Structures are given as structure tokens and as C-alpha cells.
Tab-separated table of C-alpha atoms in Angstrom:
chain	number	residue	atom	x	y	z
D	1	UNK	CA	56.285	94.423	-36.221
D	2	UNK	CA	53.234	95.420	-37.936
D	3	UNK	CA	53.956	92.998	-40.853
D	4	UNK	CA	54.269	90.012	-38.373
D	5	UNK	CA	50.924	90.889	-36.839
D	6	UNK	CA	49.310	90.992	-40.216
D	7	UNK	CA	50.878	87.629	-41.123
D	8	UNK	CA	49.461	86.088	-37.971
D	9	UNK	CA	46.040	87.488	-38.852
D	10	UNK	CA	46.210	86.110	-42.281
D	11	UNK	CA	47.179	82.624	-40.956
D	12	UNK	CA	44.374	82.608	-38.540
D	13	UNK	CA	41.876	83.530	-41.315
D	14	UNK	CA	43.200	80.768	-43.516
D	15	UNK	CA	42.814	78.250	-40.652
D	16	UNK	CA	39.287	79.428	-40.034
D	17	UNK	CA	38.382	79.209	-43.722
D	18	UNK	CA	39.903	75.677	-43.847
D	19	UNK	CA	37.781	74.560	-40.773
D	20	UNK	CA	34.682	76.057	-42.130
D	21	UNK	CA	35.280	74.393	-45.581
D	22	UNK	CA	35.708	70.724	-44.227
D	23	UNK	CA	33.041	68.760	-42.306
D	24	UNK	CA	33.815	65.164	-41.015
D	25	UNK	CA	30.603	63.056	-40.692
D	26	UNK	CA	31.124	59.707	-38.819
D	27	UNK	CA	29.702	56.374	-40.099
D	28	UNK	CA	26.074	55.847	-39.022
D	29	UNK	CA	25.194	59.533	-38.883
D	30	UNK	CA	23.896	61.975	-41.533
D	31	UNK	CA	24.307	65.764	-41.714
D	32	UNK	CA	21.765	68.201	-43.082
D	33	UNK	CA	23.664	71.051	-45.028
D	34	UNK	CA	22.116	74.492	-45.401
D	35	UNK	CA	23.363	77.289	-47.701
D	36	UNK	CA	22.491	80.742	-46.600
D	37	UNK	CA	19.644	79.251	-44.364
D	38	UNK	CA	18.219	76.961	-46.968
D	39	UNK	CA	18.377	73.159	-47.225
D	40	UNK	CA	20.694	72.093	-49.967
D	41	UNK	CA	21.758	68.446	-49.358
D	42	UNK	CA	22.243	65.526	-46.917
D	43	UNK	CA	25.625	63.935	-46.508
D	44	UNK	CA	26.737	60.874	-44.483
D	45	UNK	CA	29.892	58.943	-43.796
D	46	UNK	CA	33.000	60.778	-44.702
D	47	UNK	CA	34.664	64.205	-45.374
D	48	UNK	CA	32.369	66.881	-46.847
D	49	UNK	CA	33.569	70.136	-48.401
D	50	UNK	CA	31.612	73.225	-47.711
D	51	UNK	CA	31.584	76.823	-48.928
D	52	UNK	CA	33.042	78.841	-46.038
D	53	UNK	CA	30.589	81.281	-44.428
D	54	UNK	CA	27.971	80.154	-46.944
D	55	UNK	CA	27.299	76.491	-46.088
D	56	UNK	CA	26.738	75.153	-42.653
D	57	UNK	CA	25.810	71.940	-40.960
D	58	UNK	CA	22.284	72.433	-39.596
D	59	UNK	CA	22.145	69.179	-37.550
D	60	UNK	CA	23.534	65.653	-37.394
D	61	UNK	CA	21.068	62.750	-37.218
D	62	UNK	CA	21.795	59.257	-36.070
D	63	UNK	CA	20.683	56.843	-38.888
D	64	UNK	CA	21.051	53.666	-36.867
D	65	UNK	CA	17.988	51.818	-35.601
D	66	UNK	CA	17.192	53.104	-32.121
D	67	UNK	CA	15.268	51.587	-29.287
D	68	UNK	CA	13.370	54.026	-27.087
D	69	UNK	CA	11.531	53.110	-23.871
D	70	UNK	CA	8.728	55.329	-22.877
D	71	UNK	CA	7.532	55.591	-19.170
D	72	UNK	CA	4.377	53.919	-18.082
D	73	UNK	CA	1.177	55.499	-19.181
D	74	UNK	CA	-2.149	55.347	-17.313
D	75	UNK	CA	-4.756	53.876	-19.624
D	76	UNK	CA	-8.450	53.164	-18.635
D	77	UNK	CA	-9.934	49.932	-20.005
D	78	UNK	CA	-13.463	49.330	-21.123
D	79	UNK	CA	-14.494	48.029	-17.661
D	80	UNK	CA	-13.201	51.248	-16.028
D	81	UNK	CA	-10.030	49.893	-14.589
D	82	UNK	CA	-6.881	51.936	-14.836
D	83	UNK	CA	-3.692	50.046	-15.877
D	84	UNK	CA	-0.157	51.308	-16.351
D	85	UNK	CA	1.356	50.339	-19.650
D	86	UNK	CA	4.896	51.081	-20.769
D	87	UNK	CA	6.076	50.579	-24.281
D	88	UNK	CA	9.199	50.055	-26.291
D	89	UNK	CA	9.440	51.515	-29.864
D	90	UNK	CA	12.090	50.561	-32.286
D	91	UNK	CA	12.576	52.912	-35.203
D	92	UNK	CA	15.033	54.136	-37.788
D	93	UNK	CA	15.475	57.547	-39.551
D	94	UNK	CA	15.314	57.026	-43.341
D	95	UNK	CA	15.126	60.795	-44.342
D	96	UNK	CA	17.194	63.014	-42.052
D	97	UNK	CA	15.999	66.145	-43.776
D	98	UNK	CA	12.245	65.365	-42.942
D	99	UNK	CA	13.278	64.363	-39.434
D	100	UNK	CA	14.721	67.935	-38.971
D	101	UNK	CA	12.315	69.991	-40.948
D	102	UNK	CA	9.137	67.939	-40.616
D	103	UNK	CA	8.822	67.898	-36.783
D	104	UNK	CA	10.174	69.772	-33.970
D	105	UNK	CA	11.173	66.668	-31.797
D	106	UNK	CA	10.379	63.320	-33.398
D	107	UNK	CA	10.969	61.487	-30.186
D	108	UNK	CA	8.301	63.371	-28.325
D	109	UNK	CA	6.057	62.945	-31.345
D	110	UNK	CA	6.408	59.203	-31.316
D	111	UNK	CA	5.778	59.157	-27.643
D	112	UNK	CA	2.567	61.224	-27.864
D	113	UNK	CA	1.239	59.265	-30.856
D	114	UNK	CA	1.952	55.935	-29.153
D	115	UNK	CA	0.201	57.088	-25.994
D	116	UNK	CA	-2.894	58.353	-27.841
D	117	UNK	CA	-3.088	55.226	-29.922
D	118	UNK	CA	-2.609	52.955	-26.855
D	119	UNK	CA	-5.451	54.684	-25.022
D	120	UNK	CA	-7.649	54.257	-28.002
D	121	UNK	CA	-6.875	50.549	-28.470
D	122	UNK	CA	-7.062	49.589	-24.781
D	123	UNK	CA	-10.101	51.709	-24.196
D	124	UNK	CA	-12.144	49.274	-26.254
D	125	UNK	CA	-10.895	46.167	-24.428
D	126	UNK	CA	-11.542	44.739	-20.939
D	127	UNK	CA	-8.698	44.004	-18.528
D	128	UNK	CA	-8.707	40.381	-19.291
D	129	UNK	CA	-8.692	41.059	-23.120
D	130	UNK	CA	-5.819	43.599	-22.583
D	131	UNK	CA	-3.737	41.071	-20.703
D	132	UNK	CA	-4.200	38.416	-23.362
D	133	UNK	CA	-4.059	40.541	-26.530
D	134	UNK	CA	-0.597	41.843	-26.559
D	135	UNK	CA	-0.061	40.916	-30.279
D	136	UNK	CA	-3.178	42.756	-31.334
D	137	UNK	CA	-2.091	45.932	-29.406
D	138	UNK	CA	1.385	45.675	-30.766
D	139	UNK	CA	0.190	45.482	-34.457
D	140	UNK	CA	-2.239	48.320	-33.914
D	141	UNK	CA	0.337	50.560	-32.409
D	142	UNK	CA	2.889	49.803	-35.089
D	143	UNK	CA	0.417	50.507	-37.863
D	144	UNK	CA	-0.655	53.853	-36.391
D	145	UNK	CA	2.893	54.979	-35.615
D	146	UNK	CA	4.219	53.931	-39.017
D	147	UNK	CA	1.372	55.849	-40.815
D	148	UNK	CA	1.857	58.951	-38.599
D	149	UNK	CA	5.692	59.095	-38.808
D	150	UNK	CA	6.270	58.343	-42.484
D	151	UNK	CA	6.092	62.116	-43.281
D	152	UNK	CA	8.782	62.671	-40.611
D	153	UNK	CA	11.173	60.346	-42.408
D	154	UNK	CA	10.906	57.651	-39.737
D	155	UNK	CA	10.325	53.857	-40.123
D	156	UNK	CA	8.771	52.038	-37.170
D	157	UNK	CA	10.108	48.571	-37.170
D	158	UNK	CA	8.736	47.142	-33.929
D	159	UNK	CA	6.431	48.153	-30.980
D	160	UNK	CA	6.335	46.071	-27.871
D	161	UNK	CA	4.340	46.367	-24.564
D	162	UNK	CA	6.960	45.946	-21.957
D	163	UNK	CA	4.654	45.717	-19.073
D	164	UNK	CA	0.912	45.996	-18.148
D	165	UNK	CA	0.342	46.671	-14.489
D	166	UNK	CA	-3.216	46.563	-13.094
D	167	UNK	CA	-4.090	48.182	-9.777
D	168	UNK	CA	-2.882	46.273	-6.638
D	169	UNK	CA	-6.487	45.278	-5.505
D	170	UNK	CA	-7.085	43.926	-9.088
D	171	UNK	CA	-3.737	42.062	-8.884
D	172	UNK	CA	-4.770	40.508	-5.601
D	173	UNK	CA	-8.169	39.455	-7.025
D	174	UNK	CA	-6.468	37.984	-10.086
D	175	UNK	CA	-3.975	36.100	-7.927
D	176	UNK	CA	-6.880	34.661	-5.936
D	177	UNK	CA	-8.774	33.757	-9.069
D	178	UNK	CA	-5.698	32.116	-10.504
D	179	UNK	CA	-5.134	30.222	-7.326
D	180	UNK	CA	-8.778	29.093	-7.213
D	181	UNK	CA	-8.508	27.971	-10.897
D	182	UNK	CA	-5.362	25.997	-10.246
D	183	UNK	CA	-6.964	24.392	-7.191
D	184	UNK	CA	-9.978	23.540	-9.313
D	185	UNK	CA	-7.877	22.014	-12.034
D	186	UNK	CA	-5.817	20.213	-9.422
D	187	UNK	CA	-9.086	18.825	-7.844
D	188	UNK	CA	-10.347	17.775	-11.299
D	189	UNK	CA	-7.134	16.092	-12.223
D	190	UNK	CA	-7.059	14.243	-8.861
D	191	UNK	CA	-10.611	13.034	-9.391
D	192	UNK	CA	-9.882	12.021	-13.047
D	193	UNK	CA	-6.817	10.150	-11.742
D	194	UNK	CA	-8.807	8.415	-9.002
D	195	UNK	CA	-11.481	7.498	-11.546
D	196	UNK	CA	-9.000	6.067	-13.945
D	197	UNK	CA	-7.382	4.160	-11.142
D	198	UNK	CA	-10.802	2.793	-10.058
D	199	UNK	CA	-11.574	1.685	-13.570
D	200	UNK	CA	-8.144	0.004	-13.949
D	201	UNK	CA	-8.583	-1.726	-10.652
D	202	UNK	CA	-12.080	-2.860	-11.522
D	203	UNK	CA	-10.715	-4.138	-14.998
D	204	UNK	CA	-7.899	-5.954	-13.316
D	205	UNK	CA	-10.262	-7.583	-10.777
D	206	UNK	CA	-12.626	-8.620	-13.538
D	207	UNK	CA	-9.847	-10.138	-15.587
D	208	UNK	CA	-8.592	-11.943	-12.433
D	209	UNK	CA	-11.957	-13.362	-11.670
D	210	UNK	CA	-12.445	-14.472	-15.394
D	211	UNK	CA	-8.994	-16.082	-15.381
D	212	UNK	CA	-9.783	-17.885	-12.028
D	213	UNK	CA	-13.079	-19.022	-13.353
D	214	UNK	CA	-11.425	-20.236	-16.528
D	215	UNK	CA	-8.809	-22.053	-14.522
D	216	UNK	CA	-11.368	-23.677	-12.349
D	217	UNK	CA	-13.356	-24.752	-15.468
D	218	UNK	CA	-10.325	-26.351	-17.085
D	219	UNK	CA	-9.422	-28.019	-13.682
D	220	UNK	CA	-12.938	-29.432	-13.363
D	221	UNK	CA	-12.868	-30.678	-16.974
D	222	UNK	CA	-9.490	-32.280	-16.382
D	223	UNK	CA	-10.666	-33.804	-13.075
D	224	UNK	CA	-13.838	-35.224	-14.683
D	225	UNK	CA	-11.792	-36.473	-17.650
D	226	UNK	CA	-9.312	-38.113	-15.233
D	227	UNK	CA	-12.148	-39.590	-13.151
D	228	UNK	CA	-13.689	-41.050	-16.350
D	229	UNK	CA	-10.541	-42.559	-17.400
D	230	UNK	CA	-9.805	-43.953	-13.855
D	231	UNK	CA	-13.247	-45.525	-13.892
D	232	UNK	CA	-12.762	-46.980	-17.311
D	233	UNK	CA	-9.351	-48.295	-16.239
D	234	UNK	CA	-10.870	-49.734	-13.052
D	235	UNK	CA	-13.666	-51.367	-15.066
D	236	UNK	CA	-11.293	-52.809	-17.448
D	237	UNK	CA	-9.056	-54.145	-14.650
D	238	UNK	CA	-12.076	-55.715	-12.947
D	239	UNK	CA	-13.234	-57.179	-16.184
D	240	UNK	CA	-9.706	-58.567	-16.896
D	241	UNK	CA	-9.441	-59.826	-13.321
D	242	UNK	CA	-12.780	-61.700	-13.451
D	243	UNK	CA	-11.882	-63.084	-16.933
D	244	UNK	CA	-8.411	-64.251	-15.743
D	245	UNK	CA	-9.958	-65.694	-12.633
D	246	UNK	CA	-12.521	-67.608	-14.719
D	247	UNK	CA	-9.755	-68.791	-16.992
D	248	UNK	CA	-7.761	-69.893	-13.878
D	249	UNK	CA	-10.624	-71.779	-12.382
D	250	UNK	CA	-11.324	-73.380	-15.764
D	251	UNK	CA	-7.720	-74.386	-16.048
D	252	UNK	CA	-7.599	-75.740	-12.585
D	253	UNK	CA	-10.722	-77.834	-13.156
D	254	UNK	CA	-9.090	-79.129	-16.460
D	255	UNK	CA	-5.904	-79.739	-14.530
D	256	UNK	CA	-7.682	-81.693	-11.789
D	257	UNK	CA	-9.798	-83.672	-14.234
D	258	UNK	CA	-6.785	-84.516	-16.364
D	259	UNK	CA	-4.758	-85.495	-13.281
D	260	UNK	CA	-7.590	-87.763	-12.178
D	261	UNK	CA	-7.694	-89.400	-15.537
D	262	UNK	CA	-3.946	-89.680	-15.762
D	263	UNK	CA	-3.654	-91.355	-12.285
D	264	UNK	CA	-6.037	-94.099	-13.306
D	265	UNK	CA	-7.788	-94.473	-9.957
D	266	UNK	CA	-9.660	-97.614	-9.013
D	267	UNK	CA	-12.952	-97.927	-7.058
D	268	UNK	CA	-10.853	-99.251	-4.099
D	269	UNK	CA	-9.022	-95.984	-3.884
D	270	UNK	CA	-12.145	-93.967	-4.100
D	271	UNK	CA	-13.763	-96.050	-1.374
D	272	UNK	CA	-10.707	-95.614	0.713
D	273	UNK	CA	-10.716	-91.882	0.266
D	274	UNK	CA	-14.502	-91.792	1.060
D	275	UNK	CA	-13.871	-93.676	4.263
D	276	UNK	CA	-10.921	-91.436	5.095
D	277	UNK	CA	-12.948	-88.319	4.766
D	278	UNK	CA	-15.850	-89.419	6.855
D	279	UNK	CA	-14.164	-88.458	10.259
D	280	UNK	CA	-13.290	-85.028	8.877
D	281	UNK	CA	-16.944	-84.576	7.863
D	282	UNK	CA	-17.999	-85.467	11.303
D	283	UNK	CA	-15.865	-82.810	12.929
D	284	UNK	CA	-18.075	-79.906	12.079
D	285	UNK	CA	-19.577	-77.996	15.037
D	286	UNK	CA	-23.031	-78.384	13.623
D	287	UNK	CA	-22.742	-82.135	13.044
D	288	UNK	CA	-24.039	-83.749	16.254
D	289	UNK	CA	-24.730	-87.319	14.840
D	290	UNK	CA	-23.268	-88.894	11.744
D	291	UNK	CA	-25.091	-91.968	10.296
D	292	UNK	CA	-23.254	-94.402	8.018
D	293	UNK	CA	-25.748	-95.924	5.641
D	294	UNK	CA	-26.122	-99.684	6.047
D	295	UNK	CA	-26.358	-100.127	2.282
D	296	UNK	CA	-22.946	-98.471	1.723
D	297	UNK	CA	-21.317	-101.780	0.819
D	298	UNK	CA	-24.154	-102.513	-1.638
D	299	UNK	CA	-23.619	-99.144	-3.235
D	300	UNK	CA	-19.887	-99.976	-3.735
D	301	UNK	CA	-20.763	-103.301	-5.206
D	302	UNK	CA	-23.134	-101.805	-7.688
D	303	UNK	CA	-20.480	-99.133	-8.630
D	304	UNK	CA	-17.981	-101.877	-9.097
D	305	UNK	CA	-20.253	-103.933	-11.275
D	306	UNK	CA	-20.978	-100.921	-13.418
D	307	UNK	CA	-17.431	-99.732	-13.884
D	308	UNK	CA	-15.451	-102.920	-13.677
D	309	UNK	CA	-15.090	-106.264	-15.482
D	310	UNK	CA	-15.542	-109.693	-13.985
D	311	UNK	CA	-12.581	-111.945	-14.187
D	312	UNK	CA	-12.587	-115.736	-14.651
D	313	UNK	CA	-12.400	-116.257	-10.912
D	314	UNK	CA	-15.553	-114.160	-10.458
D	315	UNK	CA	-13.972	-111.028	-9.034
D	316	UNK	CA	-14.860	-107.668	-10.530
D	317	UNK	CA	-11.620	-105.808	-11.479
D	318	UNK	CA	-11.549	-102.110	-12.515
D	319	UNK	CA	-9.524	-101.338	-15.522
D	320	UNK	CA	-9.028	-97.577	-15.995
D	321	UNK	CA	-9.171	-96.236	-19.580
D	322	UNK	CA	-6.196	-95.254	-21.538
D	323	UNK	CA	-4.840	-91.663	-20.887
D	324	UNK	CA	-5.283	-89.457	-23.931
D	325	UNK	CA	-2.536	-87.236	-25.285
D	326	UNK	CA	-4.469	-84.092	-24.318
D	327	UNK	CA	-4.697	-85.117	-20.633
D	328	UNK	CA	-1.006	-85.794	-20.758
D	329	UNK	CA	-0.227	-82.285	-22.047
D	330	UNK	CA	-2.433	-80.607	-19.394
D	331	UNK	CA	-0.840	-82.588	-16.543
D	332	UNK	CA	2.629	-81.549	-17.705
D	333	UNK	CA	4.567	-78.840	-15.746
D	334	UNK	CA	3.560	-75.292	-16.984
D	335	UNK	CA	5.565	-72.128	-17.016
D	336	UNK	CA	4.352	-70.029	-14.022
D	337	UNK	CA	6.833	-67.203	-14.172
D	338	UNK	CA	4.355	-64.883	-15.759
D	339	UNK	CA	1.968	-65.447	-12.861
D	340	UNK	CA	4.076	-63.204	-10.622
D	341	UNK	CA	4.964	-60.578	-13.193
D	342	UNK	CA	4.177	-57.100	-11.732
D	343	UNK	CA	4.917	-54.906	-14.798
D	344	UNK	CA	2.071	-52.756	-15.949
D	345	UNK	CA	0.447	-53.493	-19.318
D	346	UNK	CA	2.086	-51.090	-22.074
D	347	UNK	CA	-1.333	-49.762	-23.153
D	348	UNK	CA	-2.231	-48.809	-19.488
D	349	UNK	CA	1.148	-47.191	-19.006
D	350	UNK	CA	0.642	-45.174	-22.224
D	351	UNK	CA	-2.810	-44.080	-20.973
D	352	UNK	CA	-1.383	-42.879	-17.612
D	353	UNK	CA	1.362	-40.943	-19.312
D	354	UNK	CA	-1.180	-39.148	-21.558
D	355	UNK	CA	-3.216	-38.240	-18.481
D	356	UNK	CA	-0.239	-36.751	-16.743
D	357	UNK	CA	0.722	-34.718	-19.791
D	358	UNK	CA	-2.784	-33.258	-20.005
D	359	UNK	CA	-2.911	-32.490	-16.315
D	360	UNK	CA	0.446	-30.682	-16.416
D	361	UNK	CA	-0.368	-28.668	-19.323
D	362	UNK	CA	-0.680	-24.880	-18.347
D	363	UNK	CA	-3.905	-23.096	-18.994
D	364	UNK	CA	-3.409	-20.133	-21.220
D	365	UNK	CA	-5.545	-16.945	-20.634
D	366	UNK	CA	-8.067	-16.355	-23.267
D	367	UNK	CA	-9.680	-13.164	-21.780
D	368	UNK	CA	-9.446	-9.864	-23.817
D	369	UNK	CA	-9.941	-6.545	-22.059
D	370	UNK	CA	-13.569	-6.115	-23.095
D	371	UNK	CA	-14.619	-9.818	-23.347
D	372	UNK	CA	-18.360	-10.077	-22.951
D	373	UNK	CA	-18.738	-13.877	-22.616
D	374	UNK	CA	-16.560	-16.714	-21.444
D	375	UNK	CA	-14.822	-18.860	-24.131
D	376	UNK	CA	-16.320	-22.170	-24.967
D	377	UNK	CA	-14.664	-25.124	-23.359
D	378	UNK	CA	-12.186	-26.783	-25.787
D	379	UNK	CA	-12.580	-30.558	-26.030
D	380	UNK	CA	-9.863	-32.389	-24.112
D	381	UNK	CA	-7.933	-35.141	-25.774
D	382	UNK	CA	-9.466	-38.511	-24.861
D	383	UNK	CA	-7.154	-41.263	-23.690
D	384	UNK	CA	-6.801	-44.539	-25.534
D	385	UNK	CA	-8.812	-47.330	-23.867
D	386	UNK	CA	-6.669	-50.345	-23.076
D	387	UNK	CA	-7.766	-53.485	-24.748
D	388	UNK	CA	-6.944	-56.701	-23.081
D	389	UNK	CA	-6.765	-59.659	-25.377
D	390	UNK	CA	-8.630	-62.652	-24.102
D	391	UNK	CA	-6.726	-65.756	-23.580
D	392	UNK	CA	-8.205	-68.833	-25.172
D	393	UNK	CA	-9.336	-71.634	-22.894
D	394	UNK	CA	-8.032	-74.972	-23.773
D	395	UNK	CA	-10.650	-77.683	-24.020
D	396	UNK	CA	-10.329	-81.453	-23.765
């Protein structure tokens, strides 16, 4: 019975020795090993053999990067305003032995150093500068913390200001100020927009007036040109009409003269015609008394003696002259089809077509945005003046 008890005691002792001889360190952690109360080495990530009852694990340190958020700290700014600032510090333990032996509690140390540095930095800034200088404060805090915690085996990788809370009264004043600034900017933008709209409207009205004036100018030029061409064409028509009328009268006189010559009239016929016209001459309303001269017969006798020849029997006989070939041609029937031709002259039709083309041509705007003067009037194309070839007048 005593031997069994001794065996159990020996087994328990062996188990205790084995437990004391082996230490399991997880990945991401480091263990500080002491031998007889003195630091010997740092182990991490795996199984570590220890001398039983001589070596021991003083502490295990997390070597991963840690993010620690500190509670808000009351800080006074340069303009004597108290603001609450809470920070977030990201750090990593590079030397676990220093973190254990260099400082009692490195978390509290980082918090106190960050608070002191924050008060130092913010104390030299106004509230407005503090709210707009987060990057400056972050760099300053990180530099101070990194310099202070290097001997503790820490590496400060990042420091951020999570929130900056001014007093409620200051927040209300800031909100009012921001609201006033926004209203001011809105009023300025509205005024700028109205000014731009007025400028654009004025520019549009100016361009419209310039284009209207330009159109009226071109219309006046075209109207004047059309009136000039119309007057020229009317004058040409009147000239041609007078010329043709004169030609017609001349031809009619030639025709009558040639007909008289071709008919070979005798003095007897002329006397008869004279006597036949006397009653018609007396029918006028202004003719009250018509006197036949007593020497009318003597006048006829003298005319017969001058124009006729005396025959053997003593009678004066009129012998008309021979009809010339020219008189025969004049008395022949003429072609009168062209007298009733109503077609326009080709040259006049071409002039009218050219005038219509110019009148229907659109006026292109020539007004730039900042044009100072109106463009000079472009010369309009002149219409060809119709030339009427005069017709020759046939003479005897």
C-alpha cells in the first residue's frame, strides 16, 4: 500500500515537472522568460522548453497592432474655450521585454502622454484653428508619442482625433454663423445669376436689334434697287412705245402716200371728194355759216391747167404718173401677226427673273457678339438693262 502511494506521488511529480518544462506560446504573442527572477530571453509562436522550477514565464505580450480609443479629454483653446477631444491611437509592441520592464502600464502611459501633448498643441490654437487643423494635431501627437514610447518598445503607427466637441453654446453660435454664411453665399450666387441673366438678355436684345436693322437695311437696298430697275424698265418701255408709235405713224403716212400714188387719182375725183366733204364740214356745232367761194371753179381750172395736158379737142386731161416699184411694195399686204404678240421681250424677262432671285435671297446675319459697328452694305447685283433694237424706217 505504501509502495502504491509512493508511485502515485512520483507520477504526479513527473507530470508537474513536464508541465513546468513546456510552455506553448500562440502565434501573435510573445513571452518574456525569467530565470531565477532575471530576464533571460523572449520567445514567440511555438513550444518553448523551460528549466523546471528555475525558468518561468513572466508575462505574455500581444505583438499584433492594437487600436486603443481613449475617452474625451477636456482641453482649453487659446481663446479660452473648453472642447472635448477623444483620440484613437494605433500602436504595436516591437520589444516585449521593454514593454514589461520599461513601464508599469504602457496603455496608461500612452493615454497620459497623448493627453498632455494634446493640451499643449490645442492650447496654442483658437477654436476655429483647432477644428480646421486636424492633420497638424495628428502629426504632432504621433511625433511626441513615438519619441516618448520608443524606450518602452512601442511603435506608434497612427494617431487620429475621433471627435472635437465644443460647448453647446459655441455649437449654436457656429451653426448660426454657418447658416448666415450659407445664406450670404446663396444671396451672392442669386445676384450673380440674375446679373448674368440680365447681361445675356441685354446681349440677345442687342443682337436682335442689330439683326433687325441689318434686315431693314438690306430690304431698303433691295427695294431701292427694285424701284430703280422698275423705273428704268418703264422708261425703256415708254421710249420703245414712242419709237414704235412714231414708226407706225411714219409707216401709215408712207402707206397712205403710196396708196394715193398707186390709185392714180384725177382732179375730178379730188374735186368730187372736196364737194362730198363740204356738208360734213358744215355739221360742226361751232359752224353757223359756211361760205362757198365764188372762185372755186376758177381754182379747179387753174389746178387742172397746172397738173393736166390739153388734148387736141381743147380739153385738159390729167394723166397720172407711173407707179414706182417702191410704192407698189408699200401698198402690198403686210404680215400683221406680230402686231398682236403679247409675249415679253426675252431681255425683260431675264431682268425680272434676276430681280426675283435677289429679292428671295435670305439675309445672313453678320453680327458677332461684341461687334462695335454695323457692317458696310454689300453692293447688290445690278440688273442688265434691256436694249431694244430700233427698227429701220423705210423711205421712198
